[in-house]
Coordinates of C-alpha atoms in Angstrom, one line a residue:
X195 CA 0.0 0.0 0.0
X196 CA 1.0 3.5 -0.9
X197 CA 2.4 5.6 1.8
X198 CA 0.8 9.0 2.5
X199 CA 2.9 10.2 5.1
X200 CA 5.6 12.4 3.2
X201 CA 3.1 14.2 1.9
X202 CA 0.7 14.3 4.9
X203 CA 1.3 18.3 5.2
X204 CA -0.7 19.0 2.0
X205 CA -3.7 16.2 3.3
X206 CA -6.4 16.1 5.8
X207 CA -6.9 13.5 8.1
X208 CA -9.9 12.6 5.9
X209 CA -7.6 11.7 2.4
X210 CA -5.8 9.7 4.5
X211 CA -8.6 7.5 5.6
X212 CA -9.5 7.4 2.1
X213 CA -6.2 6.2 0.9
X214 CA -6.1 3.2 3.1
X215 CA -9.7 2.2 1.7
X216 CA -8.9 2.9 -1.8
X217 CA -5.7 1.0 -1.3
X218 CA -7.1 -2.1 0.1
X219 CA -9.9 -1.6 -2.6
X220 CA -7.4 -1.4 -5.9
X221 CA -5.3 -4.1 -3.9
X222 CA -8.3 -6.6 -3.9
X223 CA -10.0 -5.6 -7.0
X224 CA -6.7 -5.4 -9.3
X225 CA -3.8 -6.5 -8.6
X226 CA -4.0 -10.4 -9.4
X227 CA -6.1 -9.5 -12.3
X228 CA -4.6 -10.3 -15.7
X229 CA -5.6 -7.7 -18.7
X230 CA -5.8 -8.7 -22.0
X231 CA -5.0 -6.7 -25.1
X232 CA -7.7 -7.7 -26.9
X233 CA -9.5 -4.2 -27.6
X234 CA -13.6 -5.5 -27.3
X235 CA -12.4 -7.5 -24.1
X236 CA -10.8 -4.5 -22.8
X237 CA -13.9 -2.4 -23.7
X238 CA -16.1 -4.8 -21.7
X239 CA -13.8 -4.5 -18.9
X240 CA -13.1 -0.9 -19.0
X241 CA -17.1 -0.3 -18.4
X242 CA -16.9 -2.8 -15.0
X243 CA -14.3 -1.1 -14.0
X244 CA -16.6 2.1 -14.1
X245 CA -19.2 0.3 -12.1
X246 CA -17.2 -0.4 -9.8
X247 CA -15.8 2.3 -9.0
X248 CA -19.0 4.2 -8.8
X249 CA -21.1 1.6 -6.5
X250 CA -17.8 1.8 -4.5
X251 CA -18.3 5.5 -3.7
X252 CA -14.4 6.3 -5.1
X253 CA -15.5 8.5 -7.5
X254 CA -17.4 11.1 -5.4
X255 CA -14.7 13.0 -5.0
X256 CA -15.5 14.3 -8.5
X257 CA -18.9 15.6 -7.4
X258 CA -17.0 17.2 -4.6
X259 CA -14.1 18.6 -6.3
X260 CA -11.8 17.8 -4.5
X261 CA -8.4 17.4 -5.9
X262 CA -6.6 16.3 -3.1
X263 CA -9.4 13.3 -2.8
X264 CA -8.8 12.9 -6.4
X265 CA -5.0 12.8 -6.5
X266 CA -4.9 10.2 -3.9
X267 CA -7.2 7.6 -5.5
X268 CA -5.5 8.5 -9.3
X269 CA -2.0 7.9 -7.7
X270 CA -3.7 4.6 -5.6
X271 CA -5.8 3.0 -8.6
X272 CA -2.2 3.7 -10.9
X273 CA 0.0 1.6 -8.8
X274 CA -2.3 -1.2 -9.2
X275 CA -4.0 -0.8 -12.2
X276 CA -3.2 2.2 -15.0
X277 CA -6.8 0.9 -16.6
X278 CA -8.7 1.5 -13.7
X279 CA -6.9 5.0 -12.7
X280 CA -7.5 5.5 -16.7
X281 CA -11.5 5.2 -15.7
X282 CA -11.2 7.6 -13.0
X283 CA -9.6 10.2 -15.1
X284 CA -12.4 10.0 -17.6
X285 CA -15.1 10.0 -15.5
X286 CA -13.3 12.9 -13.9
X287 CA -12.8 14.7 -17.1
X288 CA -16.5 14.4 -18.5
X289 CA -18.1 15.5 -15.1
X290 CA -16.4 18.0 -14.3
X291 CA -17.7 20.9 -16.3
X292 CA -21.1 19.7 -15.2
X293 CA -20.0 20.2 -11.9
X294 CA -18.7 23.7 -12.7
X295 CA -21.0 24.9 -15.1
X296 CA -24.1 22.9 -15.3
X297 CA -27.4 23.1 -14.5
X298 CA -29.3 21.4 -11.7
X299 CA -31.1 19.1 -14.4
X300 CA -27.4 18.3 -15.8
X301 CA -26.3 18.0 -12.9
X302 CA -29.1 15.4 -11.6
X303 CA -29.3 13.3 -14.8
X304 CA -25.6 13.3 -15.8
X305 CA -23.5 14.3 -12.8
X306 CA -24.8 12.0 -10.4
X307 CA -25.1 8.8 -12.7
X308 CA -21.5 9.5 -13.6
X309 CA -19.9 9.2 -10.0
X310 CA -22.0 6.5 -9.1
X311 CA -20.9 4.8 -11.9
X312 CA -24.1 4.3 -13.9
X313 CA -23.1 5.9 -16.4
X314 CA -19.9 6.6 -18.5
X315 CA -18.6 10.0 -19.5
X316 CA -16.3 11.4 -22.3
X317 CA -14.3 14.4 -23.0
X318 CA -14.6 15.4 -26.5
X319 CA -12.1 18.1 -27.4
X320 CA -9.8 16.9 -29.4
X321 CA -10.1 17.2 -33.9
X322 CA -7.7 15.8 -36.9
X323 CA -6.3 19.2 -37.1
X324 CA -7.1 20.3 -33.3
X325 CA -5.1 19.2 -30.6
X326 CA -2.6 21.0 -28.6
X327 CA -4.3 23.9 -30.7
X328 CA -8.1 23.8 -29.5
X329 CA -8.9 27.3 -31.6
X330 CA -8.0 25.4 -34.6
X331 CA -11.2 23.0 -33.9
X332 CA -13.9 22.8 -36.6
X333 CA -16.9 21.0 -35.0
X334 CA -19.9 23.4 -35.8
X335 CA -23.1 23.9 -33.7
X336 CA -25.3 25.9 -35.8
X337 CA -28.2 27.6 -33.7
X338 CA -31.6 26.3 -34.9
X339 CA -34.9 27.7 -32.6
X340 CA -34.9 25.8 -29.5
X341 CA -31.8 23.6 -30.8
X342 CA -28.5 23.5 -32.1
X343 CA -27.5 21.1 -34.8
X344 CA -23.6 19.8 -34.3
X345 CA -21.4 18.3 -37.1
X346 CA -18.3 17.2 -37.0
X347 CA -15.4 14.6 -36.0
X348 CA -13.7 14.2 -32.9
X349 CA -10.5 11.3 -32.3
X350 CA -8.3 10.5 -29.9
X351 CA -11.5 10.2 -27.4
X352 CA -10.9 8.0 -24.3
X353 CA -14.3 5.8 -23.9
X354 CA -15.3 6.8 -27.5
X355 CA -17.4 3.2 -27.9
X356 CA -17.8 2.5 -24.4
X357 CA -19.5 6.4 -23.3
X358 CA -22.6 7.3 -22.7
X359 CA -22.5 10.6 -22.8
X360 CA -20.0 13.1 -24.3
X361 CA -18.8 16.6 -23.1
X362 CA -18.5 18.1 -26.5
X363 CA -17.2 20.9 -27.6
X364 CA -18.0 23.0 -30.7
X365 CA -17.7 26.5 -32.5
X366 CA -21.4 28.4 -32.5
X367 CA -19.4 31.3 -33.6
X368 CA -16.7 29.9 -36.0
X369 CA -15.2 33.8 -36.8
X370 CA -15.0 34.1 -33.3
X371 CA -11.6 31.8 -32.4
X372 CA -11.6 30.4 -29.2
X373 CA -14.0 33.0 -28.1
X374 CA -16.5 31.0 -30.2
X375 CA -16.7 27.9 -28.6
X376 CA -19.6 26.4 -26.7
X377 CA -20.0 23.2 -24.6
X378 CA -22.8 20.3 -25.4
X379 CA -23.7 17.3 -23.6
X380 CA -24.3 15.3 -26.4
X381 CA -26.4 11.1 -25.4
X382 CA -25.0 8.6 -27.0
X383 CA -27.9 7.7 -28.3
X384 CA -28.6 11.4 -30.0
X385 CA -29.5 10.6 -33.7
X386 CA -26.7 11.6 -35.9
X387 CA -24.0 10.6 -33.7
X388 CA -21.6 7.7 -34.8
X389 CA -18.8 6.0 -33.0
X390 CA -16.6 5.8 -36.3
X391 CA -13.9 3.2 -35.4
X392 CA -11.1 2.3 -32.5
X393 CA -7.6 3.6 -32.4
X394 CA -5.8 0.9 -30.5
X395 CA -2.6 2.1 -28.5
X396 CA 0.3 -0.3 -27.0
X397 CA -1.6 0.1 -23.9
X398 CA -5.1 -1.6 -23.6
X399 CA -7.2 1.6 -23.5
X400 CA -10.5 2.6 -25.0
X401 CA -9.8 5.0 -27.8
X402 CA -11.5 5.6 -30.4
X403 CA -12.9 8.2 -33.3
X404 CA -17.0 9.9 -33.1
X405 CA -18.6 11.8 -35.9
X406 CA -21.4 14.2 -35.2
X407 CA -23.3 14.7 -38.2
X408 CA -26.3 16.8 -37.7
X409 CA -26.8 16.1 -34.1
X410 CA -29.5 17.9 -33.0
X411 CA -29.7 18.8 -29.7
X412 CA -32.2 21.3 -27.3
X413 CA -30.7 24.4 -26.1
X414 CA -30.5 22.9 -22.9
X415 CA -27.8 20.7 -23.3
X416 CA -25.0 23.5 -23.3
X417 CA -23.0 23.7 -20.6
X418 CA -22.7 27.0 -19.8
X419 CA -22.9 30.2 -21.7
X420 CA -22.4 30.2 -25.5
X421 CA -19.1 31.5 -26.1
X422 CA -18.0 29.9 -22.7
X423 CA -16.5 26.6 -24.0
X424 CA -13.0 27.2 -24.3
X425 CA -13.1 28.7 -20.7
X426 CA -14.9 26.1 -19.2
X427 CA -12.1 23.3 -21.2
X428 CA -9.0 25.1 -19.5
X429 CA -10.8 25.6 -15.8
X430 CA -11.4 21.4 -16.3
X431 CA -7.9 20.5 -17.4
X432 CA -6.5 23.3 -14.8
X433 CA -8.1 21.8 -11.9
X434 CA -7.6 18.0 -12.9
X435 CA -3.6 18.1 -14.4
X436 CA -2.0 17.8 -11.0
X437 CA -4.0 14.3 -10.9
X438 CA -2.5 13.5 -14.4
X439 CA 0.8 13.6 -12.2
X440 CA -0.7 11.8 -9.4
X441 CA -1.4 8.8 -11.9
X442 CA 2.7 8.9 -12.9
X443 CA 3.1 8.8 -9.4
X444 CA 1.4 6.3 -8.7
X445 CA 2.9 4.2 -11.8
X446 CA 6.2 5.0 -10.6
X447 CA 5.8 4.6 -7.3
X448 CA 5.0 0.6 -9.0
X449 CA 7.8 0.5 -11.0
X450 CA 10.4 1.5 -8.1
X451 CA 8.5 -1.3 -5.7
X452 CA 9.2 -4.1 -8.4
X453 CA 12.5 -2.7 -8.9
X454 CA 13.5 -3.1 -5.1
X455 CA 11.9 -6.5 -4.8
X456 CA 13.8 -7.7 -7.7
X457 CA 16.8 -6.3 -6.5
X458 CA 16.8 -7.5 -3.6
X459 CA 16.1 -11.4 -5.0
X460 CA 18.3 -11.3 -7.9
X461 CA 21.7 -12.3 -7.7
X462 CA 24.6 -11.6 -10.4
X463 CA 28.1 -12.3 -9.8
X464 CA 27.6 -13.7 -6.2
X465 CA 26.0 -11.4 -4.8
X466 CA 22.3 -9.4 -4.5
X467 CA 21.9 -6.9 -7.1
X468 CA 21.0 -4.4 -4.2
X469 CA 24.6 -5.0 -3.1
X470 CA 26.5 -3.1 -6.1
X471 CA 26.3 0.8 -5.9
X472 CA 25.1 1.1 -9.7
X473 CA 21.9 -0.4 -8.7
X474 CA 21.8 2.1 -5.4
X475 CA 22.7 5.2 -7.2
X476 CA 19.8 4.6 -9.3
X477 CA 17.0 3.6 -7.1
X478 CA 18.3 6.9 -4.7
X479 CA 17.3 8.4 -7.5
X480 CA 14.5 7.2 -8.6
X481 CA 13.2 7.7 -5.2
X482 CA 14.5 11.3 -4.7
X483 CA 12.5 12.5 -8.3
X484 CA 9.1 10.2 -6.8
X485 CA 9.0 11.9 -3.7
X486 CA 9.6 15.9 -5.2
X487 CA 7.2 15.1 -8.1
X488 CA 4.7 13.8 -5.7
X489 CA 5.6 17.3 -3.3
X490 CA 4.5 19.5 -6.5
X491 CA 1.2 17.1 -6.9
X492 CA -0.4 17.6 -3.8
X493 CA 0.9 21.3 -3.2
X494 CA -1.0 21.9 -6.5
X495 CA -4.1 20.4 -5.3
X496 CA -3.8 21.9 -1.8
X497 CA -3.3 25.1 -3.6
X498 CA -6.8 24.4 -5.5
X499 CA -8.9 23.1 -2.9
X500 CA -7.6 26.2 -0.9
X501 CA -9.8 28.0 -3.2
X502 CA -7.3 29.3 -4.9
X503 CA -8.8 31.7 -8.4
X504 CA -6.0 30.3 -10.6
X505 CA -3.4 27.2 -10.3
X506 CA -2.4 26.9 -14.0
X507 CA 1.5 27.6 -13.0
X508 CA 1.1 24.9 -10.2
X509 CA -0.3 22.6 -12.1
X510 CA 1.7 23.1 -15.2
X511 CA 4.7 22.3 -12.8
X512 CA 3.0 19.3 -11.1
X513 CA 1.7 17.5 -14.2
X514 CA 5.3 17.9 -16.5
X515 CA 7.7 17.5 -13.8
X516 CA 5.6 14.1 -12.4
X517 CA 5.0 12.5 -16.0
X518 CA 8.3 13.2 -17.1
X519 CA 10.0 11.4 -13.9
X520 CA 7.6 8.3 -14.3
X521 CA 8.6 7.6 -17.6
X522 CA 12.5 7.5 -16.2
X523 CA 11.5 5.9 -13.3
X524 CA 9.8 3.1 -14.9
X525 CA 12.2 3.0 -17.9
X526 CA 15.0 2.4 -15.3
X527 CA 12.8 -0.5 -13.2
X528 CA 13.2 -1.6 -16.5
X529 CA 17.0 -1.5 -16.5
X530 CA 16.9 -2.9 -13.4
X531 CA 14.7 -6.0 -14.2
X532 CA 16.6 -6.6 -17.8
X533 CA 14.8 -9.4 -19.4
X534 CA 12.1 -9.6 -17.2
X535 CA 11.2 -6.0 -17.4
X536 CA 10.3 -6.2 -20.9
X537 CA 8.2 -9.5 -21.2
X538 CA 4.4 -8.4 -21.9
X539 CA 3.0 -10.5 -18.6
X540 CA 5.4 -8.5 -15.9
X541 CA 4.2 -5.6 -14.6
X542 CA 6.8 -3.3 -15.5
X543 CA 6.6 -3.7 -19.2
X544 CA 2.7 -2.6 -18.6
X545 CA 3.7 0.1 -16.9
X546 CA 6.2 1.2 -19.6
X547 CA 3.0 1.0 -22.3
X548 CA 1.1 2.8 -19.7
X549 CA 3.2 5.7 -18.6
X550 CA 4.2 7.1 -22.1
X551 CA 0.7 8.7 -22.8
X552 CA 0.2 10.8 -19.6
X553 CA 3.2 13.3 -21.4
X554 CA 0.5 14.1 -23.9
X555 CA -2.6 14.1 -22.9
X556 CA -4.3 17.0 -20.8
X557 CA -1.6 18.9 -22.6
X558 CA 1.5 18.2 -23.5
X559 CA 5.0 18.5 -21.7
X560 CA 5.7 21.5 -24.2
X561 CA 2.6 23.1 -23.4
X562 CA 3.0 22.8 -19.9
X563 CA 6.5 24.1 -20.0
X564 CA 5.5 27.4 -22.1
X565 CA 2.4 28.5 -19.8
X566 CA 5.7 28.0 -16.7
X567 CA 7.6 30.1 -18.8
X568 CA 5.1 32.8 -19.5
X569 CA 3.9 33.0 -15.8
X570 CA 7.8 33.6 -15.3
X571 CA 8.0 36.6 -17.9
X572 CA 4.7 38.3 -16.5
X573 CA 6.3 38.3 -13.0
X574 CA 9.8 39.3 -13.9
X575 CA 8.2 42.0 -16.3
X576 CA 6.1 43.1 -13.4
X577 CA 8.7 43.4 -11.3
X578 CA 10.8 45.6 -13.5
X579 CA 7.8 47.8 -14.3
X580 CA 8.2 48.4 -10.8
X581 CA 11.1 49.1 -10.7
X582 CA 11.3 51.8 -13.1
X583 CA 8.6 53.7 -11.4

């Protein structure tokens, strides 16, 4: 079970109790279990997973908002099982701008099937031509009396298949930029809309292509104001990319336990691997960039459930420092296990399939790195306006 305590300063006493009941949850539920790569088996799975989450109460932390709650079941559900943390996320992703934006019928149909599992969300942003750039997106939704009519295609969507319901996002004013976008939730059984076909990843995940052609929905399926889309996108991924980095916590914090176990049990040249210093100059390491990327986690979400207007700095921070450590965390468990690491049944190989996609999505590295580096220019800009006054 994970261990809370060296970051108990950012936690209440109430995330803790949580984190030993998710942990003897994900312990029970997931670790002996043995995924397959087979894409409909994985699809079937992926929505039990959901379930049982929900009827478990873990995902009510979503309705709540709170981050820290969040983080420590992401960073939990990731050591055991990146598939199940994976379901989290989405839920996460596709409820939270009902929870910030919507409406107390949203809210009561959508929201509150979603975290108790009955019903699976989707976060549909992304475009062929619109990823890191969401202005470039071209998804319409044309205004139509009491409805708007959406076209358009959407890929790289988590649960595309497996949702039943989709946060969309789409221009109703396409001169207007980003300015123009508008949020729908779109049923999956809306005439019009069409799950167009899987994209299968090296990790078992449930990916997949949608096409919205005329999709008429009623006015009151926005979320939020029209216009307020784009906003409403950036205040979701803002609040939920400091759990991004709790999941590659969480996957390192699995990679560095099978590397110290095998250590330990492996013997080369007479002796324990954990004997020659090579071996403990990397897992000092390894261990010294788990525990600082797990400090900037939970300091973001602290910041955030402090009530905090704005943590797109800390987060930015929390989600490219802790991604970019679990991949070379796990990459040296790998180095560490040698053949074993890379045979497809041993944890650590999943774990390398797993890790590689949390550096893109919810924005990539780069991005993160340039909305540090402009936070950095404002301030020092600010403080030589001063300055000069």
């Amino acid at each position: 079970m994970i261990d809370f305590r060296p970051v108990r300063a950012f936690l209440e006493p109430a995330h803790l109790e949580l984190a030993e009941g998710v942990g003897r949850y994900a312990a029970a539920e997931f670790a002996a279990h043995a995924l397959q790569d087979d894409d409909d088996v994985v699809r079937r799975y992926a929505r039990d997973i959901c379930a049982s989450l929900g009827s478990g109460g873990w995902l009510r932390a979503i309705a709540r908002q709170d981050f820290r709650a969040c983080s420590v079941t992401r960073e939990t559900l990731a050591f055991y099982s990146p598939l199940a943390d994976a379901m989290f996320a989405l839920q996460a992703l596709g409820s939270t701008p009902i929870a910030l934006a919507g409406d107390a019928r949203q809210r009561r149909l959508w929201l509150d099937r979603a975290v108790r599992g009955r019903a699976v969300a989707a976060f549909a942003m992304s475009e062929p031509e619109a990823g890191s750039d969401v202005a470039a997106m071209r998804s319409t939704a044309v205004r139509d009396g009491e409805s708007y009519v959406l076209n358009g295609v959407k890929t790289f969507i988590s649960n595309a298949g497996i949702a039943d319901f989709y946060l969309v996002f789409a221009l109703t004013d396409p001169g207007a930029g980003a300015a123009g976008i508008s949020a729908f939730l779109l049923p999956t059984d809306t005439k019009g809309f069409r799950f167009v076909r899987p994209l299968l990843m090296a990790d078992p995940h449930p990916l997949g292509e949608i096409a919205l052609e005329d999709c008429r929905l009623p006015a009151s399926a926005r979320v939020g104001g029209e216009g307020e889309g784009y906003k409403l996108g950036l205040a979701t991924l803002d609040r939920l990319r400091p759990t991004v980095g709790a999941a590659a916590c969480g996957m390192a914090g699995r990679a560095l336990h099978e590397a110290l176990h095998h250590a330990l049990s492996r013997r080369q040249f007479g002796r324990a691997l954990a004997d020659f210093q090579i071996t403990q100059e990397k897992v000092g390491r390894m261990a010294t960039d788990l525990m600082a990327a797990r400090l900037l986690v939970y300091r973001a979400a602290w910041e955030r459930d402090g009530g905090a207007d704005r943590t797109d700095l800390e987060a930015a921070m929390a989600k490219s420092f802790a991604t970019e450590i679990a991949q070379t965390v796990v990459d040296d468990a790998v180095q560490i296990l040698g053949g074993r690491g890379v045979l497809a049944d041993h944890p650590v190989d999943r774990l390398y399939r797993s890790v590689r996609a949390l550096r893109i999505y919810e924005g990539a590295t780069e991005i993160q790195r340039l909305i540090i580096a402009r936070h950095l220019f404002d301030a020092a800009r600010a403080g030589r306006d001063e300055t000069d006054e």
